[in-house]
Structure formats: structure tokens, C-alpha cells
Coordinates of C-alpha atoms in Angstrom, one line a residue:
Y15 CA -24.9 -14.6 15.8
N16 CA -24.3 -11.5 17.8
Y17 CA -23.5 -8.7 15.4
S18 CA -22.8 -6.1 18.1
A19 CA -19.1 -6.9 17.9
V20 CA -18.9 -6.0 14.2
P21 CA -17.4 -2.5 14.0
T22 CA -20.0 -1.0 11.6
D23 CA -18.7 2.5 12.0
S24 CA -15.2 1.5 11.1
I25 CA -16.4 -0.6 8.1
E26 CA -18.4 2.4 6.9
K27 CA -15.3 4.6 7.3
L28 CA -13.3 2.0 5.4
R29 CA -15.8 1.8 2.6
N30 CA -15.8 5.6 2.2
N31 CA -12.0 5.8 2.3
L32 CA -11.8 3.1 -0.3
I33 CA -14.2 5.0 -2.6
L34 CA -12.1 8.2 -2.1
L35 CA -8.9 6.2 -2.8
S36 CA -10.4 4.7 -5.9
N37 CA -11.5 8.2 -7.2
S38 CA -8.0 9.6 -6.5
L39 CA -6.3 6.7 -8.3
K40 CA -8.7 7.2 -11.3
K41 CA -7.9 10.9 -11.4
L42 CA -4.2 10.2 -11.3
K43 CA -4.6 7.7 -14.1
L44 CA -6.6 10.1 -16.2
D45 CA -4.0 12.9 -15.7
L46 CA -1.2 10.5 -16.7
I47 CA -3.1 9.3 -19.8
K48 CA -3.9 12.9 -20.7
S49 CA -0.3 14.0 -20.3
N50 CA 0.9 10.9 -22.3
N51 CA -1.4 12.0 -25.2
N52 CA 0.2 15.5 -25.0
Y53 CA 3.7 14.1 -24.8
S54 CA 4.4 16.2 -21.7
L55 CA 4.4 15.3 -18.0
P56 CA 1.7 16.6 -15.7
D57 CA 2.4 19.5 -13.5
Y58 CA 4.9 18.4 -10.7
N59 CA 2.9 20.1 -8.0
S60 CA -0.3 18.4 -9.1
L61 CA 1.4 15.0 -9.1
Q62 CA 2.9 15.6 -5.7
N63 CA -0.5 16.7 -4.3
Q64 CA -2.2 13.7 -5.7
Y65 CA 0.5 11.5 -4.3
I66 CA 0.1 13.0 -0.8
V67 CA -3.7 12.5 -1.0
I68 CA -3.3 8.9 -2.0
V69 CA -0.7 8.2 0.7
T70 CA -2.9 9.8 3.3
Q71 CA -5.9 7.8 2.2
L72 CA -3.8 4.6 2.3
S73 CA -2.6 5.5 5.7
I74 CA -6.1 6.0 7.0
I75 CA -7.3 2.7 5.4
S76 CA -4.3 0.9 7.0
S77 CA -5.0 2.4 10.4
I78 CA -8.7 1.4 10.2
L79 CA -7.7 -2.1 9.2
S80 CA -5.1 -2.4 11.9
E81 CA -7.4 -1.2 14.6
N82 CA -10.1 -3.7 13.7
S83 CA -7.9 -6.6 12.4
H84 CA -8.9 -8.9 15.3
I85 CA -12.5 -8.9 14.1
L86 CA -12.1 -8.4 10.4
K87 CA -9.9 -11.5 10.1
K88 CA -12.8 -13.5 11.4
T89 CA -15.6 -11.7 9.5
N90 CA -17.2 -12.8 6.2
V91 CA -19.2 -10.4 4.2
Y92 CA -22.3 -11.4 2.2
P93 CA -24.8 -9.3 0.4
L94 CA -28.2 -8.6 2.0
P95 CA -31.2 -10.3 0.4
N96 CA -32.8 -7.0 -0.4
S97 CA -29.8 -5.7 -2.3
N98 CA -30.1 -5.2 -6.1
P99 CA -28.0 -8.1 -7.5
I100 CA -28.2 -6.9 -11.2
K101 CA -27.1 -3.4 -10.4
N102 CA -24.3 -4.6 -8.1
E103 CA -23.3 -7.8 -10.0
P104 CA -19.7 -6.7 -10.8
L105 CA -19.2 -5.8 -7.1
F106 CA -20.7 -9.0 -5.9
N107 CA -18.5 -11.0 -8.3
S108 CA -15.4 -9.3 -6.9
L109 CA -16.4 -9.6 -3.3
L110 CA -17.4 -13.3 -3.6
R111 CA -14.3 -14.5 -5.4
K112 CA -12.6 -17.3 -3.7
K113 CA -9.4 -16.6 -5.5
P114 CA -7.6 -13.2 -6.2
L115 CA -7.6 -11.9 -9.8
P116 CA -4.8 -13.4 -11.9
E117 CA -2.6 -10.3 -11.8
V118 CA -3.1 -9.9 -8.1
E119 CA -2.2 -13.5 -7.6
Q120 CA 1.1 -12.9 -9.5
W121 CA 1.8 -9.8 -7.4
L122 CA 1.3 -11.9 -4.3
K123 CA 3.7 -14.7 -5.6
D124 CA 6.3 -12.1 -6.5
S125 CA 6.1 -10.4 -3.2
D126 CA 6.3 -13.7 -1.3
S127 CA 9.4 -14.8 -3.2
L128 CA 11.0 -11.3 -2.6
I129 CA 10.3 -11.6 1.1
D130 CA 11.7 -15.1 1.2
N131 CA 14.8 -13.9 -0.5
I132 CA 15.1 -11.0 2.0
I133 CA 14.6 -13.3 5.0
N134 CA 17.2 -15.8 3.6
Y135 CA 19.7 -13.0 2.9
N136 CA 19.2 -11.5 6.3
T137 CA 19.5 -14.9 8.1
N138 CA 22.6 -15.9 6.1
N139 CA 24.4 -12.5 6.4
S140 CA 23.6 -11.6 10.0
N141 CA 26.2 -12.0 12.7
N142 CA 23.7 -11.0 15.4
P143 CA 22.1 -14.1 16.9
S144 CA 19.2 -12.2 18.3
Q145 CA 18.4 -10.9 14.8
I146 CA 18.6 -14.4 13.4
A147 CA 16.3 -15.7 16.2
S148 CA 13.8 -12.9 15.5
L149 CA 13.8 -13.6 11.8
N150 CA 13.2 -17.3 12.5
N151 CA 10.3 -16.5 14.8
I152 CA 8.9 -14.1 12.2
N153 CA 9.3 -16.6 9.4
N154 CA 5.7 -17.7 9.9
N155 CA 4.4 -14.1 9.3
K156 CA 6.1 -12.8 6.2
D157 CA 4.5 -9.4 6.5
D158 CA 6.2 -8.9 9.8
A159 CA 9.5 -10.1 8.4
F160 CA 9.3 -7.7 5.5
I161 CA 8.4 -4.8 7.8
L162 CA 11.4 -5.7 10.0
W163 CA 13.7 -5.8 7.0
C164 CA 12.3 -2.4 5.8
F165 CA 12.8 -0.9 9.2
N166 CA 16.4 -2.2 9.5
E167 CA 17.2 -0.9 6.1
L168 CA 15.7 2.5 6.8
K169 CA 17.7 2.7 10.1
K170 CA 20.9 1.8 8.3
N171 CA 20.4 4.3 5.5
V172 CA 18.7 7.3 7.0
K173 CA 21.9 8.5 8.7
N174 CA 23.7 8.6 5.3
Y175 CA 21.3 11.2 3.9
K176 CA 20.1 14.7 4.5
F177 CA 16.6 15.4 3.5
F178 CA 15.9 19.0 2.5
D179 CA 13.4 18.7 -0.4
D180 CA 12.2 16.4 -3.1
F181 CA 15.1 16.8 -5.5
T182 CA 18.3 14.6 -5.8
Q183 CA 21.7 16.0 -5.3
Q184 CA 22.3 15.5 -9.1
E185 CA 19.3 17.7 -9.9
H186 CA 20.6 20.4 -7.6
L187 CA 24.1 20.3 -9.1
S188 CA 22.9 20.2 -12.7
G189 CA 20.8 23.3 -12.1
Q190 CA 17.5 21.5 -13.0
V191 CA 16.0 22.6 -9.7
E192 CA 16.5 26.3 -10.5
E193 CA 14.9 25.8 -13.9
I194 CA 11.9 24.1 -12.3
K195 CA 11.4 26.9 -9.7
K196 CA 11.4 29.6 -12.5

């Protein structure tokens, strides 16, 4: 097999970003657990910064996966013979699973049924023949259908809102924003 087509640099970037994402999620979890023990919320700015870091990391991971999807869909990963199987056993067990973890499997089923409902709703409630045709064409790829639905919902709703900051209109009217800024 010719391994020159395997994007090793991208895979290494992906691995590093997944490690960073894992660390960021662990930090967020620890902050939330710590705040739960103190019966107070973590600092809003800290939460927002952690959220921004996590979203950025997810965006980077997504772009790496998208750029290399053509090869990654066809690539299987196996541990090298010289790797330490005892030290890396939990990792190998996860990587070599044929089936997702039970909770992940449930998430996948839930998301599939949600996407099916969205596709059915859009098909049944659309008067636009081209939109129905595009939904029927996309039916084979549920991710694309869900992305199309999200994009259409965003286009419909974005003109109804003005985005100035991270607070709701209710929070502004009740004076909570001024209390937070003090």
C-alpha cells in the first residue's frame, strides 16, 4: 500500500487539537464541579472564554476533517507493532471498537430521529418545489439535510434580531446587566 497519500501532517494536527479540546473540556468540567460544590456559578468571563476556546478548537478540528474527508473516510487506523499495548490499552480499546459506546449510540439514534422529523416537517410544509426536491435529494445524506435546515432557520430568524451583546432583552430591561457589569 502506498502511504504517501495519507495526510500525516493533518492527522498530527488533528491529534494535537483533539488533545487540546479534551483538556479544555476537562477544565470546564472541573470548574463546573467546583462551582457546584460552592453553590455558585463560575465567573461569567471565565465560562465565556472557555466556551470560545472550545468552539475554536472544534472549528479547527472540523476544518481539518473536512479538508481531508476524502482520504479519512477510506483510511483505517491500526496500532503499530512496536507500540506499548499495556500502557495504551484503554486507547486501543476505544479506537478498535466496532460499535460506538452505548451513550453515543443513543445520541446518534436521537439525532437521526430529530433529523428525520425535520426533513419530514420541511417536506410536508414547504410550498417551494425546488426546496422539496433538494430535501429529497439530500435525504440520503442526513447531515446535509440537517445543515440545510439549520441554514434556512438561521436565514429566517436572523433578520428578526439585533445582536449587540451576550444578554437577552429581558436581562437588559430587568437591570441584571447593570448589576453584572458592576
